């Protein structure tokens, strides 16, 4: 039986040139000047803030308008911060505590429009019959400094929204274009706007998701969406095969080794082509994914037009450890921190848990968050316990399906794309002050060897849970002198919201670990903690239940202990 599984599947089962101008070799930039994700200017010393929970009538429509307006308002200087939920308020407080801002000015929605509407002079009205029109309107607003509105809120704004598709710069009511399919809307938008859109990033985003749009508008990031065949029942404008073909065409026109923001399915997993096919597609087109939209667990990221204007210097000390040869050493690694949405949301919940620090644990991080939300990374490094270890996640600069990366390119070009990808991964690994890298799935020996050769990598922790390729003999191995640890356990495949479900998950995991512990001592195990770890006490209980023969250590310490066992 195969135990490989989708990255967040346990939730569903329970319920153009090489790197373009981004690469320092081609533009003369130093490594310190390389930023794969767009960065804002530093925030204004006084930041205006609005609680979106206070919106009532047409709340979603107003959120859409405000998020796009935020992107335009923050281009010259981040001045507006929107609170989509309580986590945004926690990060706003952190901005103040860090000294990024001096004061917070709380505004009502009317005052926000009074202050920030002067940055726009035209209007783009969505068509409720064509979901893609939301993404098209967002792109139009980004290029022409316009305001996005729906027919529900159109009357609030005294700007032009004409019906002339030949002059979109003057404002446009997208209902007048009478698109028959969503893909027609995307074809029109890229034909009209393609040369004006950013080449530094691209995005796949469900039209219903709002929060990320401030960042997309600020930096004129192009937006796509790919429906699944089943989506036609809810959206007659969907055409999955055509959307997939068009998305592949656009992705191949954009440079390799750039981020594909957003997420390829809707948060409730009821729309979109899904994670597996979506990451296959972006990987084949040499784009990496820093998950920034609702993925059924953590909500869409907002306020990147503010967070990306911050900076941080990250450092993590490694406590020394000495080998005891009779022990079974194991390292917990908590997954999904490669997603900026997890860093903004669920990681904060776990870090603020009273049981945080009771057992050593590795935390996956997406390294390009160093560009997009360095202030948030800074929070975790400053609040780390001695047992916390930050590891680079899935794989290098972003989430990819390693074996498929750049497959759509000719062999020679693919080789150069990989070379640049690995070099960039080394730069960002250093920025995390990390020496451990996590990978997603089983790979050919040559790909594993190339990843192990990334500058700064001292250990690899492989696979998103135990796979059918895992054996007792290859749980701990070496590639080019770099230790490689495969995940020893599967996830429990249950939602762990109740006390009884958490206890069941703990017992399942203990059994997985003990039944897959090799006989030889010392032994070295990678214990994979996915989204079923909903509070830190669970890790503490698992470690306690394993008994005294087992010792929990940080992932970087596991690397050191393994090397000590080999006489290194």
Coordinates of C-alpha atoms in Angstrom, one line a residue:
X1 CA 0.0 0.0 0.0
X2 CA 1.3 3.5 -0.9
X3 CA 1.4 6.0 2.0
X4 CA 2.2 9.1 -0.1
X5 CA -0.4 11.8 0.1
X6 CA -1.3 15.3 -0.7
X7 CA 0.2 18.0 1.4
X8 CA -3.0 18.9 3.1
X9 CA -5.0 15.9 2.0
X10 CA -5.8 14.6 5.5
X11 CA -8.3 17.4 5.8
X12 CA -10.1 16.3 2.7
X13 CA -10.0 12.7 3.8
X14 CA -11.5 13.7 7.1
X15 CA -14.1 16.0 6.0
X16 CA 11.2 33.2 -21.2
X17 CA 14.9 33.5 -20.1
X18 CA 16.6 32.0 -17.2
X19 CA 15.5 33.9 -14.1
X20 CA 15.3 37.2 -16.0
X21 CA 16.5 40.3 -14.3
X22 CA 16.1 38.7 -10.9
X23 CA 19.3 36.7 -11.0
X24 CA 22.4 38.7 -9.9
X25 CA 24.6 37.2 -12.6
X26 CA 22.5 38.8 -15.3
X27 CA 22.0 42.2 -13.7
X28 CA 25.1 42.9 -11.7
X29 CA 23.3 42.8 -8.4
X30 CA 25.0 41.5 -5.3
X31 CA 23.4 38.6 -3.4
X32 CA 22.2 40.9 -0.7
X33 CA 20.3 42.9 -3.3
X34 CA 18.4 39.9 -4.7
X35 CA 14.7 39.8 -3.8
X36 CA 12.6 37.2 -5.5
X37 CA 9.3 38.7 -4.1
X38 CA 8.4 42.4 -4.5
X39 CA 9.1 44.7 -1.5
X40 CA 7.3 47.8 -0.4
X41 CA 8.9 51.0 0.9
X42 CA 9.1 51.2 4.7
X43 CA 5.7 51.9 6.4
X44 CA 4.7 55.4 7.4
X45 CA 5.4 56.2 11.0
X46 CA 1.7 56.6 11.6
X47 CA -0.4 53.8 10.1
X48 CA -4.1 54.2 9.4
X49 CA -6.1 51.1 10.3
X50 CA -9.6 49.8 9.7
X51 CA -11.3 46.8 11.2
X52 CA -13.1 45.1 8.4
X53 CA -15.3 43.2 10.8
X54 CA -17.2 46.4 11.3
X55 CA -18.5 46.4 7.7
X56 CA -22.1 45.3 7.4
X57 CA -24.0 45.9 4.1
X58 CA -22.3 44.3 1.1
X59 CA -19.3 43.4 3.4
X60 CA -17.5 41.2 0.8
X61 CA -18.0 43.8 -1.9
X62 CA -16.5 46.5 0.3
X63 CA -13.6 44.3 1.3
X64 CA -12.8 43.8 -2.3
X65 CA -12.8 47.5 -3.0
X66 CA -10.8 48.4 0.1
X67 CA -8.1 45.8 -0.5
X68 CA -7.5 47.0 -4.0
X69 CA -7.5 50.6 -2.8
X70 CA -5.0 49.7 -0.1
X71 CA -2.6 48.5 -2.8
X72 CA -2.7 51.7 -4.7
X73 CA -2.6 53.8 -1.5
X74 CA 0.5 52.0 -0.2
X75 CA 2.6 52.2 -3.4
X76 CA 4.3 55.4 -2.5
X77 CA 4.4 54.6 1.2
X78 CA 2.5 52.0 3.2
X79 CA -0.1 54.1 5.0
X80 CA -3.2 51.8 5.3
X81 CA -3.6 48.6 7.2
X82 CA -6.7 46.5 7.0
X83 CA -7.7 44.1 9.8
X84 CA -9.3 41.0 8.2
X85 CA -9.2 39.0 11.5
X86 CA -7.7 39.1 15.0
X87 CA -4.3 37.9 13.7
X88 CA -3.9 41.0 11.6
X89 CA -4.4 43.0 14.9
X90 CA -1.7 40.9 16.6
X91 CA 0.7 41.7 13.7
X92 CA -0.2 45.4 13.8
X93 CA 0.7 45.5 17.5
X94 CA 4.0 43.7 16.6
X95 CA 4.8 46.4 14.0
X96 CA 4.4 49.0 16.7
X97 CA 6.4 46.9 19.3
X98 CA 9.2 46.4 16.8
X99 CA 9.4 50.1 16.1
X100 CA 8.3 49.9 12.4
X101 CA 5.6 52.4 13.2
X102 CA 5.2 55.0 16.0
X103 CA 1.4 55.2 16.1
X104 CA -1.9 53.6 14.9
X105 CA -4.7 55.8 13.7
X106 CA -8.0 54.0 13.8
X107 CA -10.4 55.0 11.1
X108 CA -14.0 54.3 10.1
X109 CA -14.7 53.2 6.6
X110 CA -16.0 56.6 5.6
X111 CA -12.8 58.2 6.7
X112 CA -10.7 55.7 4.8
X113 CA -12.5 56.6 1.6
X114 CA -12.2 60.3 2.4
X115 CA -8.5 60.1 2.9
X116 CA -7.4 57.5 0.2
X117 CA -9.9 57.9 -2.7
X118 CA -7.8 60.8 -4.2
X119 CA -5.3 58.2 -5.4
X120 CA -7.9 56.9 -8.0
X121 CA -9.8 58.6 -10.8
X122 CA -11.5 55.8 -12.7
X123 CA -13.7 52.8 -11.9
X124 CA -13.7 49.1 -12.9
X125 CA -17.0 47.3 -12.2
X126 CA -17.1 43.5 -12.0
X127 CA -19.6 41.3 -13.7
X128 CA -21.3 39.0 -11.2
X129 CA -22.1 36.6 -14.0
X130 CA -18.4 36.2 -14.8
X131 CA -16.3 35.3 -11.7
X132 CA -13.1 36.0 -13.6
X133 CA -14.1 39.6 -13.9
X134 CA -13.0 40.1 -10.3
X135 CA -9.4 39.1 -11.2
X136 CA -9.6 41.1 -14.4
X137 CA -10.8 44.2 -12.6
X138 CA -8.0 43.8 -10.1
X139 CA -5.4 43.8 -12.9
X140 CA -7.0 46.8 -14.6
X141 CA -7.0 48.8 -11.3
X142 CA -3.4 47.9 -10.8
X143 CA -2.3 49.2 -14.2
X144 CA -4.5 52.2 -14.5
X145 CA -4.8 53.3 -10.8
X146 CA -8.4 52.5 -10.7
X147 CA -11.0 51.5 -8.1
X148 CA -12.6 48.1 -8.1
X149 CA -16.3 48.0 -7.4
X150 CA -19.2 45.6 -7.8
X151 CA -22.7 46.5 -9.1
X152 CA -23.9 46.5 -5.5
X153 CA -21.6 49.4 -4.6
X154 CA -21.2 51.2 -7.9
X155 CA -23.4 54.1 -6.8
X156 CA -21.1 55.0 -4.0
X157 CA -18.4 56.2 -6.3
X158 CA -18.5 59.1 -8.7
X159 CA -15.9 57.9 -11.2
X160 CA -16.1 56.9 -14.8
X161 CA -16.9 53.3 -15.7
X162 CA -17.5 53.3 -19.4
X163 CA -18.6 50.5 -21.7
X164 CA -15.7 51.0 -24.2
X165 CA -13.5 47.9 -24.2
X166 CA -11.2 49.6 -26.6
X167 CA -10.2 52.2 -24.0
X168 CA -9.8 50.5 -20.7
X169 CA -7.6 53.2 -19.3
X170 CA -10.7 55.4 -19.0
X171 CA -12.5 53.0 -16.6
X172 CA -14.7 50.1 -17.6
X173 CA -17.9 48.4 -16.7
X174 CA -17.0 44.8 -17.4
X175 CA -20.6 43.8 -17.7
X176 CA -20.6 45.5 -21.1
X177 CA -18.1 43.0 -22.5
X178 CA -20.5 40.0 -22.3
X179 CA -17.8 37.3 -21.9
X180 CA -19.1 33.9 -22.6
X181 CA -16.5 32.1 -20.5
X182 CA -14.0 33.0 -17.7
X183 CA -11.2 32.1 -20.0
X184 CA -12.4 34.8 -22.5
X185 CA -12.0 37.4 -19.8
X186 CA -8.4 36.3 -19.0
X187 CA -7.5 36.2 -22.7
X188 CA -8.8 39.7 -23.1
X189 CA -7.0 41.0 -20.0
X190 CA -3.6 39.6 -20.9
X191 CA -3.9 40.8 -24.5
X192 CA -4.7 44.3 -23.1
X193 CA -2.4 44.5 -20.1
X194 CA 0.3 41.8 -20.6
X195 CA 3.2 44.3 -21.3
X196 CA 2.2 46.4 -18.3
X197 CA 2.1 43.6 -15.7
X198 CA 4.9 42.6 -13.4
X199 CA 7.3 39.9 -14.5
X200 CA 8.6 39.4 -11.0
X201 CA 5.6 37.3 -9.8
X202 CA 2.4 35.7 -11.0
X203 CA -0.7 34.5 -9.1
X204 CA -3.4 31.8 -9.2
X205 CA -6.3 33.1 -7.1
X206 CA -9.9 32.2 -6.5
X207 CA -12.0 35.3 -7.5
X208 CA -13.7 35.1 -4.1
X209 CA -10.5 35.7 -2.1
X210 CA -9.9 39.3 -1.2
X211 CA -7.0 39.9 1.3
X212 CA -4.0 39.3 -1.0
X213 CA -5.2 41.9 -3.5
X214 CA -3.4 44.8 -1.9
X215 CA -0.1 43.2 -2.8
X216 CA -1.2 42.2 -6.3
X217 CA -2.4 45.7 -7.1
X218 CA 0.6 47.5 -5.6
X219 CA 3.0 45.5 -7.8
X220 CA 0.8 44.9 -10.8
X221 CA 1.0 41.1 -10.4
X222 CA -1.0 39.1 -13.0
X223 CA -3.7 36.9 -11.8
X224 CA -5.1 33.6 -13.2
X225 CA -7.6 31.0 -12.1
X226 CA -8.1 27.4 -13.2
X227 CA -11.4 25.7 -12.7
X228 CA -11.9 22.0 -12.2
X229 CA -14.3 20.1 -14.5
X230 CA -16.8 19.8 -11.6
X231 CA -16.9 23.6 -11.2
X232 CA -19.2 24.1 -14.2
X233 CA -22.2 23.1 -12.0
X234 CA -21.7 26.1 -9.8
X235 CA -20.1 28.4 -12.4
X236 CA -21.4 28.0 -16.0
X237 CA -18.6 30.3 -17.2
X238 CA -15.9 27.7 -16.2
X239 CA -14.1 25.7 -18.8
X240 CA -11.3 23.7 -17.1
X241 CA -9.4 22.4 -20.1
X242 CA -9.3 25.8 -21.8
X243 CA -8.3 27.6 -18.5
X244 CA -5.5 25.1 -17.9
X245 CA -4.1 25.4 -21.4
X246 CA -4.2 29.2 -21.2
X247 CA -2.6 29.3 -17.8
X248 CA 0.2 27.0 -19.0
X249 CA 0.7 29.4 -21.9
X250 CA 1.0 32.4 -19.7
X251 CA 3.1 30.7 -17.1
X252 CA 5.6 29.7 -19.8
X253 CA 5.8 33.4 -21.0
X254 CA 6.8 34.6 -17.6
X255 CA 10.4 34.1 -16.4
X256 CA 11.4 30.9 -14.5
X257 CA 12.2 30.9 -10.8
X258 CA 9.6 33.4 -9.8
X259 CA 6.9 33.0 -7.2
X260 CA 3.4 31.9 -8.1
X261 CA 1.3 33.5 -5.3
X262 CA -2.2 32.5 -4.2
X263 CA -3.3 28.8 -4.2
X264 CA -4.7 26.5 -6.9
X265 CA -8.0 25.6 -5.1
X266 CA -10.5 27.5 -3.1
X267 CA -10.3 27.3 0.7
X268 CA -13.1 24.9 1.0
X269 CA -11.6 22.6 -1.7
X270 CA -14.8 22.8 -3.7
X271 CA -13.3 24.7 -6.6
X272 CA -10.1 24.9 -8.6
X273 CA -7.9 22.2 -10.0
X274 CA -6.4 21.5 -6.6
X275 CA -3.1 21.3 -5.0
X276 CA -1.6 18.3 -6.8
X277 CA -2.4 19.3 -10.3
X278 CA -1.8 23.0 -9.5
X279 CA 1.7 22.5 -8.1
X280 CA 2.5 20.1 -10.9
X281 CA 1.6 22.8 -13.4
X282 CA 3.5 25.6 -11.7
X283 CA 6.5 23.3 -11.1
X284 CA 6.6 22.2 -14.7
X285 CA 6.6 25.9 -15.7
X286 CA 9.5 26.6 -13.2
X287 CA 7.4 28.7 -10.7
X288 CA 7.5 28.1 -7.0
X289 CA 4.6 28.6 -4.7
X290 CA 4.6 30.5 -1.4
X291 CA 1.1 29.7 -0.3
X292 CA -0.6 33.0 0.3
X293 CA -4.3 32.1 -0.1
X294 CA -6.8 30.1 1.9
X295 CA -5.8 26.4 1.6
X296 CA -8.6 24.9 3.9
X297 CA -6.5 25.6 7.0
X298 CA -5.0 29.1 7.1
X299 CA -6.7 32.1 5.6
X300 CA -5.5 34.3 2.8
X301 CA -2.7 36.7 3.6
X302 CA -3.4 40.4 3.7
X303 CA -1.4 43.6 4.3
X304 CA 1.6 42.4 2.4
X305 CA 1.8 45.9 1.0
X306 CA 2.8 46.8 4.6
X307 CA 4.7 43.7 5.8
X308 CA 6.9 43.6 2.7
X309 CA 8.2 47.0 3.6
X310 CA 9.8 45.8 6.8
X311 CA 13.2 44.1 7.3
X312 CA 14.8 41.7 9.7
X313 CA 18.1 40.0 10.6
X314 CA 17.4 36.4 11.6
X315 CA 19.7 34.4 13.8
X316 CA 19.3 31.0 15.6
X317 CA 21.9 29.6 17.9
X318 CA 22.4 25.8 18.0
X319 CA 22.8 24.3 21.5
X320 CA 25.6 21.7 21.5
X321 CA 24.7 18.1 22.1
X322 CA 26.7 14.9 22.8
X323 CA 25.9 11.5 21.5
X324 CA 24.7 8.7 23.8
X325 CA 24.9 5.5 21.7
X326 CA 22.1 3.6 23.4
X327 CA 19.5 6.3 22.5
X328 CA 16.8 6.6 19.8
X329 CA 17.0 10.3 18.8
X330 CA 14.1 11.8 17.0
X331 CA 13.2 15.3 15.7
X332 CA 9.7 16.7 15.3
X333 CA 9.1 19.0 12.3
X334 CA 5.9 20.9 12.0
X335 CA 4.8 21.2 8.4
X336 CA 3.3 23.9 6.2
X337 CA 5.2 26.9 7.4
X338 CA 6.4 27.2 3.8
X339 CA 3.1 28.9 3.4
X340 CA 3.1 32.6 4.3
X341 CA -0.6 32.1 5.3
X342 CA 0.6 29.6 8.0
X343 CA 3.2 32.0 9.3
X344 CA 0.6 34.7 9.6
X345 CA -2.0 32.5 11.2
X346 CA -1.5 29.1 12.6
X347 CA 2.1 29.3 13.6
X348 CA 1.2 32.3 15.7
X349 CA -1.4 30.2 17.5
X350 CA 1.1 27.5 18.2
X351 CA 3.9 29.8 19.3
X352 CA 1.6 31.6 21.8
X353 CA 0.5 28.2 23.2
X354 CA 1.5 27.8 26.9
X355 CA 3.0 24.4 26.0
X356 CA 5.3 25.9 23.4
X357 CA 8.9 25.0 24.4
X358 CA 8.1 21.9 26.3
X359 CA 9.7 19.7 23.7
X360 CA 12.2 20.5 20.9
X361 CA 10.6 21.0 17.5
X362 CA 11.5 22.1 14.0
X363 CA 9.4 24.7 12.2
X364 CA 9.2 24.7 8.4
X365 CA 9.6 28.2 6.9
X366 CA 9.2 29.4 3.4
X367 CA 12.4 31.4 2.9
X368 CA 11.0 34.0 0.5
X369 CA 8.8 35.3 3.4
X370 CA 12.1 37.1 4.1
X371 CA 10.9 39.4 1.4
X372 CA 7.2 39.4 1.9
X373 CA 6.8 39.4 5.7
X374 CA 10.1 39.6 7.4
X375 CA 8.5 41.3 10.5
X376 CA 6.5 38.1 11.0
X377 CA 9.5 35.9 10.7
X378 CA 11.3 38.1 13.2
X379 CA 8.5 37.5 15.7
X380 CA 9.2 33.7 15.7
X381 CA 13.0 34.1 15.9
X382 CA 12.7 36.5 18.8
X383 CA 10.2 34.3 20.6
X384 CA 11.9 31.0 20.0
X385 CA 12.6 28.6 22.8
X386 CA 16.0 26.8 23.1
X387 CA 14.4 23.7 21.5
X388 CA 13.0 25.6 18.5
X389 CA 14.8 25.1 15.1
X390 CA 13.8 26.9 11.9
X391 CA 14.2 24.8 8.8
X392 CA 13.8 25.7 5.1
X393 CA 10.7 24.1 3.6
X394 CA 9.6 22.3 0.5
X395 CA 12.1 22.8 -1.3
X396 CA 14.5 25.7 -1.2
X397 CA 13.0 29.0 -2.3
X398 CA 9.4 27.6 -2.4
X399 CA 7.0 24.8 -2.6
X400 CA 7.6 22.7 -5.7
X401 CA 7.2 19.1 -6.9
X402 CA 10.8 18.5 -7.3
X403 CA 10.8 15.9 -10.0
X404 CA 8.6 18.1 -12.3
X405 CA 10.4 21.3 -11.9
X406 CA 11.1 23.1 -15.2
X407 CA 10.0 20.0 -17.2
X408 CA 8.4 22.2 -19.8
X409 CA 11.8 23.6 -20.8
X410 CA 14.4 22.0 -23.1
X411 CA 17.0 19.9 -21.3
X412 CA 19.8 22.5 -21.4
X413 CA 17.6 25.3 -20.3
X414 CA 16.1 23.2 -17.6
X415 CA 19.6 22.4 -16.3
X416 CA 20.4 26.1 -16.0
X417 CA 17.1 26.9 -14.4
X418 CA 17.8 24.2 -11.7
X419 CA 21.3 25.6 -11.2
X420 CA 19.9 29.1 -10.6
X421 CA 17.1 27.7 -8.4
X422 CA 19.6 25.9 -6.2
X423 CA 21.9 28.9 -6.0
X424 CA 19.0 31.2 -5.0
X425 CA 17.9 28.6 -2.5
X426 CA 21.3 28.8 -0.9
X427 CA 21.0 32.6 -0.6
X428 CA 17.7 32.4 1.1
X429 CA 18.7 29.5 3.3
X430 CA 21.5 31.8 4.7
X431 CA 18.9 34.5 5.3
X432 CA 17.0 32.1 7.6
X433 CA 20.3 31.3 9.3
X434 CA 19.3 27.6 8.7
X435 CA 21.3 24.5 7.9
X436 CA 18.4 22.1 7.5
X437 CA 16.2 21.8 4.4
X438 CA 12.9 19.8 4.1
X439 CA 11.8 18.3 0.8
X440 CA 8.4 17.3 -0.4
X441 CA 8.5 13.9 -2.1
X442 CA 10.6 11.0 -3.2
X443 CA 13.1 12.0 -5.9
X444 CA 15.7 10.4 -8.2
X445 CA 19.2 10.2 -6.7
X446 CA 20.6 12.9 -9.0
X447 CA 17.9 15.4 -7.8
X448 CA 18.5 14.6 -4.2
X449 CA 22.2 15.0 -4.7
X450 CA 21.8 18.4 -6.3
X451 CA 19.6 19.6 -3.4
X452 CA 22.0 18.2 -0.9
X453 CA 24.7 20.3 -2.6
X454 CA 22.9 23.6 -2.0
X455 CA 25.4 25.9 -0.2
X456 CA 24.8 25.8 3.6
X457 CA 22.8 22.6 3.7
X458 CA 24.0 20.2 6.4
X459 CA 21.0 17.9 6.5
X460 CA 17.9 17.0 4.5
X461 CA 14.5 15.9 6.0
X462 CA 12.6 14.3 3.2
X463 CA 9.0 13.6 2.4
X464 CA 5.6 14.9 3.5
X465 CA 5.0 11.9 5.7
X466 CA 6.2 8.3 5.2
X467 CA 5.9 7.0 1.7
X468 CA 5.9 3.5 0.1
X469 CA 9.6 4.0 -0.7
X470 CA 10.5 4.3 2.9
X471 CA 12.2 1.3 4.6
X472 CA 13.9 0.7 7.9
X473 CA 17.2 0.8 6.1
X474 CA 16.8 4.2 4.5
X475 CA 15.2 6.1 7.3
X476 CA 18.7 7.7 7.8
X477 CA 21.2 7.7 5.0
X478 CA 23.7 10.0 3.3
X479 CA 24.0 11.8 0.0
X480 CA 27.5 13.3 -0.7
X481 CA 28.2 13.3 3.0
X482 CA 24.9 15.1 3.9
X483 CA 22.6 13.1 6.2
X484 CA 19.1 12.5 4.7
X485 CA 16.3 11.5 7.1
X486 CA 13.0 10.2 5.7
X487 CA 9.8 10.8 7.6
X488 CA 9.1 7.7 9.8
X489 CA 5.3 8.2 10.2
X490 CA 2.1 8.8 8.4
X491 CA -0.4 11.3 9.7
X492 CA -3.5 10.1 11.7
X493 CA -5.9 11.3 9.0
X494 CA -8.4 12.7 11.4
X495 CA -9.4 16.2 12.5
X496 CA -8.0 16.9 16.0
X497 CA -10.5 19.5 17.2
X498 CA -11.8 17.5 20.2
X499 CA -9.8 16.1 23.2
X500 CA -10.6 12.5 22.3
X501 CA -9.5 13.0 18.7
X502 CA -6.2 14.6 19.9
X503 CA -5.5 11.6 22.1
X504 CA -6.3 9.2 19.3
X505 CA -3.9 11.1 17.0
X506 CA -1.2 10.9 19.7
X507 CA -1.6 7.2 20.2
X508 CA -1.6 6.6 16.5
X509 CA 1.7 8.5 16.1
X510 CA 3.4 6.8 19.0
X511 CA 2.5 3.4 17.4
X512 CA 3.8 4.6 14.0
X513 CA 7.1 5.7 15.6
X514 CA 7.7 2.6 17.7
X515 CA 6.8 0.1 15.0
X516 CA 9.2 1.8 12.6
X517 CA 12.1 2.2 14.9
X518 CA 15.2 0.3 13.7
X519 CA 16.9 -2.2 16.0
X520 CA 20.3 -0.7 15.8
X521 CA 21.4 2.0 18.3
X522 CA 21.9 4.8 18.1
X523 CA 18.9 5.4 15.9
X524 CA 17.8 8.6 14.2
X525 CA 14.2 9.4 13.3
X526 CA 12.4 12.2 11.6
X527 CA 8.8 12.5 13.0
X528 CA 6.5 14.4 10.7
X529 CA 3.9 16.7 12.4
X530 CA 1.3 18.0 9.9
X531 CA -1.8 20.0 10.4
X532 CA -3.2 17.5 12.9
X533 CA -0.9 19.1 15.5
X534 CA -3.5 21.6 16.7
X535 CA -1.8 22.4 20.0
X536 CA 1.7 22.0 21.4
X537 CA 0.6 19.6 24.2
X538 CA 0.2 16.9 21.6
X539 CA 3.9 16.9 20.8
X540 CA 4.7 16.9 24.5
X541 CA 2.4 13.9 25.1
X542 CA 3.9 11.9 22.2
X543 CA 7.4 12.5 23.4
X544 CA 6.5 11.5 27.0
X545 CA 4.7 8.3 25.8
X546 CA 7.7 7.1 23.9
X547 CA 9.6 6.6 27.1
X548 CA 13.2 7.2 28.2
X549 CA 14.9 5.3 25.4
X550 CA 13.7 8.0 23.0
X551 CA 15.1 11.5 23.1
X552 CA 13.6 14.5 21.3
X553 CA 16.2 16.8 19.8
X554 CA 16.2 19.7 17.3
X555 CA 16.6 18.8 13.6
X556 CA 20.0 20.5 13.4
X557 CA 21.1 18.6 16.5
X558 CA 19.9 15.3 14.9
X559 CA 22.2 16.1 12.0
X560 CA 25.1 16.7 14.5
X561 CA 24.3 13.5 16.4
X562 CA 24.2 11.4 13.2
X563 CA 27.6 12.8 12.2
X564 CA 29.0 12.0 15.6
X565 CA 27.8 8.4 15.2
X566 CA 29.8 8.2 12.0
X567 CA 32.9 9.6 13.6
X568 CA 32.7 13.0 11.9

